[in-house]
Amino acid sequence: MNERVRIVAIIAAGGQGSRLGAAIPKQLLEIAGRTILERSVAAFASHPRIVEIVVALPPEVAVDPPPFLTRYTKPVRLVPGGVRRQDSVARAFEAIHPPADVIVIHDAARPFVDAGTIDRTIDAAIDGGAAIAAMPSPDTVKLAREDEGHARVEATIPRERVWLAQTPQAFTREVLAAALALGAQGGSGTDEAALAEQAGCVVRLVPGDPRNIKITTPADLELARAVLAHEAGRERYDMAVRVGIGYDSHRLVQGRPLILGGVSIPHATGLAGHSDADALCHAITDAVLGAGALGDIGRHFPDTDPRWKDADSVELLRQAVLLVRQAGFTIANVDAVVVAEQPKLAPYVDAIRERLADPLGIDAGAVSVKGKTNEGMGETGRGEAIAVHAVAMLTRS
Ligand code: MG
């Protein structure tokens, strides 16, 4: 491909968009914080093969353009649009200087055009003179005729032959000049490709993109906003690194063993609870589930369920790790603080780390457990309870 070909984009934004019923031109309505026009222009401003952009705007907007139109690194010219779309495109075409080899025309009402569609259209135009992005029709198309006030089917068009035109539409300078000359002589078309056809040029079809929708009605606008909101959510969900927090506390009572992190610790009292009351395992389990946004320990292992009575909490942790693995994550590391006035945890810390490494599926070097007193304050400080805080980091596997 000869990239010394000078490619200029025309954004047709001259229409008033009356079908949306808004007080301002539809291209100036916002979707997720950016106007439809800004999104359309940005697609071309960020495309490496486009060297210049000409935007045809409603005359009242062209004299007082939105500030974003002045902030691109490549030249952006603004021209007042005409009555018909083809008039706007003709004015934009005249404003291109120096002349372009290939002109890519895009409808501002299609803010989701992707770089691949732009590339396919440009390449086919360089090769064949004119090309438009289009989608094969998913629906059967009926040709209709008015008959006594009712629409009736005149014919069914073979679906394989029906393509629905999108933009961009790209033309070599000669082809677009011929199409616009035909328009100036009274010819009209809903797009430049129609004029090019009428001028006797071959117009190629290249695959468009199903997301490259035209925003025409309030329903389209609603759909576009919903899609972007969903994608913003997805992006956050798809983040490569996730963090979760967990907390648990249990009372210390006579006659129970003290188990922390799956390790039995000799002590006069132990933690009270439905299961083995291993607060360290419980806090880490909640941190792991939290990082995966998979709920909490009570949801997966309710203490009303007899299956979990006196359950080994290390096994609950193993189950939680399995759940986040199924959701596509791997544990990266875990850190925990055990708040206990007694006993001193230090002698058991390494054994606990080794014990937890197995259900977590990581090296003991990525498991951290720290003991802390509460300086005599509150229930933990009086030795009546043990509390644990934990964080877990997950990575997408
Ligand atoms: Mg608990």
Coordinates of C-alpha atoms and ligand atoms in Angstrom, one line a residue:
M1 CA 0.0 0.0 0.0
N2 CA 1.4 3.4 -1.0
E3 CA 0.9 5.4 2.1
R4 CA 1.9 8.6 0.4
V5 CA -1.7 8.6 -0.7
R6 CA -3.2 11.7 0.9
I7 CA -6.3 10.7 2.8
V8 CA -8.8 13.2 4.1
A9 CA -11.9 12.6 6.1
I10 CA -15.2 14.5 5.7
I11 CA -17.6 14.3 8.7
A12 CA -21.1 15.1 7.6
A13 CA -22.6 16.7 10.6
G14 CA -24.8 19.4 8.9
G15 CA -28.1 17.8 9.7
Q16 CA -30.6 18.9 12.4
G17 CA -31.7 15.4 13.4
S18 CA -35.3 16.3 13.8
R19 CA -36.3 12.6 14.4
L20 CA -34.6 12.7 17.8
G21 CA -36.9 15.5 18.8
A22 CA -34.2 17.3 20.8
A23 CA -33.8 21.1 20.9
I24 CA -30.2 20.8 19.8
P25 CA -28.8 19.0 16.7
K26 CA -28.5 15.3 17.5
Q27 CA -24.8 15.2 16.8
L28 CA -24.4 17.5 19.8
L29 CA -26.2 15.1 22.2
E30 CA -24.0 13.3 24.7
I31 CA -23.4 9.6 25.1
A32 CA -21.5 8.8 28.3
G33 CA -20.0 12.3 28.6
R34 CA -19.0 12.9 25.0
T35 CA -21.1 14.2 22.2
I36 CA -21.9 12.0 19.2
L37 CA -20.0 14.4 17.0
E38 CA -16.9 14.3 19.2
R39 CA -16.9 10.5 19.2
S40 CA -17.2 10.4 15.4
V41 CA -14.5 13.0 14.8
A42 CA -12.2 11.3 17.3
A43 CA -12.4 8.0 15.4
F44 CA -10.8 9.8 12.4
A45 CA -8.5 12.1 14.4
S46 CA -6.9 9.0 16.0
H47 CA -6.7 7.1 12.7
P48 CA -3.1 7.1 11.5
R49 CA -3.9 7.2 7.8
I50 CA -6.1 10.3 8.0
V51 CA -4.1 13.5 7.6
E52 CA -6.9 16.1 7.7
I53 CA -10.5 16.3 8.7
V54 CA -13.2 18.6 7.3
V55 CA -16.4 18.8 9.4
A56 CA -19.6 20.1 7.8
L57 CA -21.7 21.6 10.7
P58 CA -25.1 23.3 10.9
P59 CA -24.3 27.0 10.1
E60 CA -25.1 28.2 13.6
V61 CA -22.8 25.6 15.1
A62 CA -20.0 26.4 12.6
V63 CA -19.8 30.0 13.7
D64 CA -19.6 29.0 17.4
P65 CA -18.1 25.5 17.3
P66 CA -17.7 23.3 20.4
P67 CA -14.2 23.7 21.9
F68 CA -13.2 20.0 21.4
L69 CA -13.1 20.7 17.6
T70 CA -10.1 22.9 18.1
R71 CA -8.0 20.5 20.2
Y72 CA -6.8 17.9 17.7
T73 CA -3.2 17.6 16.6
K74 CA -4.1 17.2 12.9
P75 CA -5.8 19.9 10.9
V76 CA -9.6 20.1 11.4
R77 CA -11.5 22.5 9.1
L78 CA -15.1 23.5 9.8
V79 CA -17.5 24.4 7.1
P80 CA -21.2 25.4 7.2
G81 CA -23.3 22.6 5.9
G82 CA -25.9 23.0 3.1
V83 CA -29.6 22.0 2.8
R84 CA -29.0 18.5 1.7
R85 CA -26.3 16.1 2.9
Q86 CA -24.7 16.1 -0.6
D87 CA -24.5 20.0 -0.5
S88 CA -22.6 19.7 2.9
V89 CA -20.2 17.2 1.4
A90 CA -19.7 19.3 -1.7
R91 CA -18.7 22.3 0.5
A92 CA -16.4 20.2 2.6
F93 CA -14.8 18.7 -0.5
E94 CA -14.1 22.3 -1.8
A95 CA -12.5 23.2 1.5
I96 CA -9.9 20.4 1.3
H97 CA -6.5 21.8 0.7
P98 CA -4.1 20.7 -0.7
P99 CA -6.3 18.2 -2.7
A100 CA -6.7 14.7 -1.3
D101 CA -6.1 11.5 -3.3
V102 CA -8.8 9.7 -1.3
I103 CA -11.7 11.2 0.6
V104 CA -13.5 9.2 3.3
I105 CA -17.0 10.5 4.1
H106 CA -18.5 9.6 7.4
D107 CA -21.9 10.3 8.9
A108 CA -21.5 12.0 12.3
A109 CA -24.5 10.0 13.6
R110 CA -22.3 6.8 13.6
P111 CA -20.1 7.5 16.6
F112 CA -18.9 3.9 17.0
V113 CA -17.0 3.4 13.8
D114 CA -13.9 1.4 14.3
A115 CA -10.4 1.7 12.7
G116 CA -10.7 -1.6 10.9
T117 CA -13.9 -0.5 9.0
I118 CA -12.2 2.8 8.1
D119 CA -9.2 0.8 6.8
R120 CA -11.2 -1.6 4.7
T121 CA -13.1 1.2 3.1
I122 CA -10.0 3.2 2.3
D123 CA -8.2 0.1 0.8
A124 CA -11.1 -0.8 -1.4
A125 CA -11.4 2.8 -2.7
I126 CA -7.7 3.0 -3.5
D127 CA -8.1 -0.3 -5.4
G128 CA -11.4 0.3 -7.1
G129 CA -12.2 4.0 -7.0
A130 CA -15.2 3.9 -4.6
A131 CA -16.2 1.7 -1.7
I132 CA -18.7 1.7 1.1
A133 CA -19.0 -0.1 4.4
A134 CA -22.1 -2.2 4.5
M135 CA -23.7 -5.1 6.4
P136 CA -25.4 -8.1 4.8
S137 CA -29.1 -7.8 5.7
P138 CA -30.1 -10.1 8.6
D139 CA -33.7 -9.7 7.7
T140 CA -35.7 -10.5 4.6
V141 CA -36.4 -7.4 2.7
K142 CA -39.8 -6.7 1.1
L143 CA -40.4 -4.3 -1.7
A144 CA -43.6 -2.4 -0.9
R145 CA -46.3 -0.6 -2.9
E146 CA -49.0 1.7 -1.7
D147 CA -52.4 0.1 -2.4
E148 CA -55.6 1.9 -1.4
G149 CA -53.9 3.5 1.6
H150 CA -52.2 0.3 2.7
A151 CA -48.6 -0.8 2.2
R152 CA -48.5 -4.2 0.5
V153 CA -45.7 -6.5 -0.6
E154 CA -44.9 -6.2 -4.2
A155 CA -41.9 -8.5 -4.2
T156 CA -39.5 -10.2 -1.8
I157 CA -35.9 -9.3 -2.6
P158 CA -33.4 -12.2 -2.3
R159 CA -31.7 -11.6 1.0
E160 CA -28.2 -12.7 -0.1
R161 CA -28.2 -9.7 -2.4
V162 CA -29.2 -7.1 0.1
W163 CA -26.6 -5.1 1.9
L164 CA -27.4 -2.3 4.3
A165 CA -25.2 0.8 3.7
Q166 CA -23.2 2.3 6.5
T167 CA -20.5 4.9 6.4
P168 CA -17.6 5.4 5.9
Q169 CA -17.8 5.7 2.2
A170 CA -14.5 6.3 0.5
F171 CA -13.7 7.6 -3.0
T172 CA -10.7 8.7 -5.1
R173 CA -10.8 12.4 -5.8
E174 CA -11.8 11.8 -9.4
V175 CA -14.8 9.6 -8.5
L176 CA -16.1 11.9 -5.8
A177 CA -15.7 14.9 -8.1
A178 CA -17.8 13.2 -10.7
A179 CA -20.4 12.2 -8.2
L180 CA -20.7 15.7 -6.7
A181 CA -20.8 17.3 -10.2
L182 CA -23.8 15.1 -10.9
G183 CA -25.4 16.3 -7.7
A184 CA -24.7 19.9 -8.7
Q185 CA -26.5 19.3 -11.9
G186 CA -29.6 18.3 -10.1
G187 CA -28.9 14.7 -9.3
S188 CA -29.7 13.6 -5.8
G189 CA -28.9 10.6 -3.6
T190 CA -29.2 9.7 0.0
D191 CA -25.5 9.2 0.0
E192 CA -22.5 9.9 -2.2
A193 CA -22.2 6.3 -3.3
A194 CA -25.7 6.6 -4.9
L195 CA -24.4 9.7 -6.9
A196 CA -21.2 7.8 -7.8
E197 CA -23.3 4.9 -9.1
Q198 CA -25.4 7.3 -11.2
A199 CA -22.2 8.8 -12.5
G200 CA -21.3 5.3 -13.8
C201 CA -18.7 4.4 -11.2
V202 CA -18.3 0.9 -9.7
V203 CA -18.9 1.1 -5.9
R204 CA -17.5 -1.8 -3.9
L205 CA -19.0 -3.2 -0.7
V206 CA -16.7 -3.9 2.2
P207 CA -17.9 -5.5 5.5
G208 CA -18.9 -2.8 8.0
D209 CA -19.3 -3.4 11.7
P210 CA -22.5 -4.3 13.5
R211 CA -21.6 -1.8 16.3
N212 CA -21.4 1.0 13.7
I213 CA -25.0 2.0 14.3
K214 CA -26.6 5.2 13.1
I215 CA -28.2 7.2 15.9
T216 CA -31.5 8.4 14.5
T217 CA -34.2 7.9 17.0
P218 CA -34.5 8.3 20.8
A219 CA -34.4 4.5 21.1
D220 CA -31.0 4.4 19.2
L221 CA -29.7 7.0 21.7
E222 CA -30.9 4.9 24.6
L223 CA -29.3 1.8 23.2
A224 CA -26.0 3.6 22.6
R225 CA -25.9 4.9 26.1
A226 CA -26.7 1.4 27.5
V227 CA -24.0 -0.2 25.4
L228 CA -21.3 2.2 26.6
A229 CA -22.4 1.9 30.2
H230 CA -22.2 -1.8 29.9
E231 CA -18.8 -1.7 28.3
A232 CA -17.5 0.7 31.0
G233 CA -18.6 -1.9 33.6
R234 CA -17.1 -4.8 31.6
E235 CA -13.8 -3.0 31.4
R236 CA -13.6 -2.6 35.1
Y237 CA -14.6 -6.2 35.6
D238 CA -12.0 -7.3 33.1
M239 CA -9.2 -5.5 34.9
A240 CA -6.1 -7.7 35.2
V241 CA -5.7 -7.2 38.9
R242 CA -8.4 -7.4 41.6
V243 CA -8.2 -6.7 45.3
G244 CA -10.5 -7.9 48.1
I245 CA -10.9 -7.3 51.8
G246 CA -12.1 -9.7 54.5
Y247 CA -12.8 -9.4 58.2
D248 CA -13.9 -11.8 60.9
S249 CA -14.0 -12.1 64.7
H250 CA -14.9 -14.8 67.2
R251 CA -15.2 -14.9 70.9
L252 CA -12.7 -16.8 73.0
V253 CA -14.3 -19.4 75.2
Q254 CA -13.3 -22.2 77.5
G255 CA -13.4 -25.7 76.2
R256 CA -12.7 -25.0 72.5
P257 CA -9.5 -25.6 70.6
L258 CA -7.8 -22.5 69.2
I259 CA -7.3 -22.9 65.5
L260 CA -5.9 -20.1 63.3
G261 CA -5.0 -20.6 59.7
G262 CA -5.6 -24.3 60.0
V263 CA -3.0 -24.6 62.8
S264 CA -3.9 -25.7 66.3
I265 CA -2.4 -23.3 68.8
P266 CA -2.1 -24.4 72.5
H267 CA -4.1 -21.9 74.6
A268 CA -6.4 -21.9 77.6
T269 CA -9.4 -20.7 75.4
G270 CA -10.5 -21.3 71.9
L271 CA -12.7 -19.6 69.4
A272 CA -16.5 -20.1 69.6
G273 CA -18.5 -20.7 66.4
H274 CA -20.5 -23.0 64.3
S275 CA -17.5 -24.4 62.4
D276 CA -14.0 -24.6 63.8
A277 CA -14.3 -20.8 64.1
D278 CA -11.0 -20.3 62.4
A279 CA -11.3 -16.5 62.1
L280 CA -8.1 -16.2 60.0
C281 CA -9.3 -18.7 57.4
H282 CA -12.7 -16.9 57.4
A283 CA -11.2 -13.5 56.9
I284 CA -9.0 -14.7 54.0
T285 CA -11.9 -16.6 52.5
D286 CA -14.0 -13.4 52.4
A287 CA -11.0 -11.4 51.0
V288 CA -10.7 -14.0 48.2
L289 CA -14.4 -14.1 47.4
G290 CA -14.5 -10.3 47.7
A291 CA -11.7 -9.8 45.1
G292 CA -13.7 -12.0 42.7
A293 CA -16.9 -10.1 43.6
L294 CA -18.4 -13.5 44.3
G295 CA -20.3 -12.7 47.5
D296 CA -19.1 -13.8 51.0
I297 CA -18.5 -16.8 53.2
G298 CA -22.1 -16.6 54.6
R299 CA -23.6 -16.9 51.1
H300 CA -21.5 -19.9 50.1
F301 CA -21.2 -21.7 53.5
P302 CA -24.2 -20.6 55.6
D303 CA -23.8 -21.5 59.3
T304 CA -27.4 -22.7 59.2
D305 CA -26.3 -25.6 56.9
P306 CA -25.4 -28.7 58.9
R307 CA -22.8 -29.6 56.3
W308 CA -20.6 -26.8 57.7
K309 CA -21.0 -27.6 61.4
D310 CA -17.4 -28.1 62.8
A311 CA -16.2 -27.8 59.2
D312 CA -12.5 -27.5 58.5
S313 CA -12.2 -23.9 57.5
V314 CA -9.2 -24.6 55.4
E315 CA -11.5 -26.7 53.2
L316 CA -13.9 -23.7 52.9
L317 CA -11.0 -21.6 51.8
R318 CA -10.1 -24.2 49.2
Q319 CA -13.7 -24.1 47.9
A320 CA -13.6 -20.3 47.7
V321 CA -10.3 -20.4 45.8
L322 CA -11.9 -22.9 43.4
L323 CA -14.8 -20.5 42.8
V324 CA -12.5 -17.6 41.9
R325 CA -10.5 -19.9 39.6
Q326 CA -13.7 -20.8 37.9
A327 CA -14.4 -17.1 37.4
G328 CA -11.0 -16.8 35.7
F329 CA -8.7 -15.6 38.5
T330 CA -5.6 -16.8 40.3
I331 CA -4.5 -15.7 43.8
A332 CA -1.5 -13.5 43.6
N333 CA -1.0 -12.9 47.3
V334 CA -2.7 -12.7 50.7
D335 CA -1.9 -10.5 53.7
A336 CA -3.6 -10.7 57.1
V337 CA -3.5 -9.1 60.5
V338 CA -4.6 -11.2 63.5
V339 CA -5.6 -9.0 66.4
A340 CA -5.1 -11.0 69.6
E341 CA -3.9 -10.1 73.0
Q342 CA -3.0 -13.7 73.7
P343 CA -1.4 -16.0 72.7
K344 CA 1.6 -14.6 71.0
L345 CA 1.3 -15.6 67.3
A346 CA 5.0 -15.3 66.2
P347 CA 6.0 -18.9 66.9
Y348 CA 3.2 -20.2 64.7
V349 CA 3.3 -17.7 61.8
D350 CA 5.5 -19.8 59.5
A351 CA 3.5 -23.0 60.1
I352 CA 0.3 -21.0 59.3
R353 CA 1.7 -19.6 56.1
E354 CA 2.8 -23.1 55.0
R355 CA -0.6 -24.5 55.8
L356 CA -2.5 -21.8 53.9
A357 CA -0.3 -21.8 50.8
D358 CA -1.8 -25.2 49.8
P359 CA -5.5 -24.2 49.6
L360 CA -4.6 -20.8 48.1
G361 CA -2.5 -22.5 45.4
I362 CA 0.4 -20.2 45.9
D363 CA 3.8 -20.2 47.5
A364 CA 4.1 -19.6 51.2
G365 CA 6.2 -16.6 50.2
A366 CA 3.0 -14.9 48.9
V367 CA 1.1 -15.6 52.2
S368 CA 1.7 -13.0 55.0
V369 CA 0.3 -13.3 58.5
K370 CA 1.0 -10.7 61.2
G371 CA 0.1 -10.8 64.9
K372 CA -1.0 -7.6 66.6
T373 CA -2.3 -6.8 70.1
N374 CA -5.0 -4.2 70.7
E375 CA -3.0 -2.6 73.5
G376 CA -5.6 -3.8 76.1
M377 CA -8.5 -2.0 74.5
G378 CA -11.9 -3.5 73.9
E379 CA -12.9 -7.2 73.8
T380 CA -9.8 -8.2 71.8
G381 CA -7.6 -6.2 74.2
R382 CA -9.2 -8.0 77.2
G383 CA -8.5 -11.3 75.6
E384 CA -12.2 -12.1 75.1
A385 CA -12.1 -12.3 71.3
I386 CA -9.8 -12.5 68.3
A387 CA -10.3 -10.3 65.2
V388 CA -8.7 -10.7 61.8
H389 CA -8.3 -8.4 58.8
A390 CA -7.2 -9.8 55.5
V391 CA -6.6 -8.6 51.9
A392 CA -6.3 -10.8 48.8
M393 CA -5.0 -9.9 45.4
L394 CA -6.1 -11.8 42.3
T395 CA -4.8 -11.7 38.8
R396 CA -6.8 -12.8 35.7
S397 CA -5.5 -16.2 34.7
Ligands
MG1 MG -16.1 -16.7 61.2

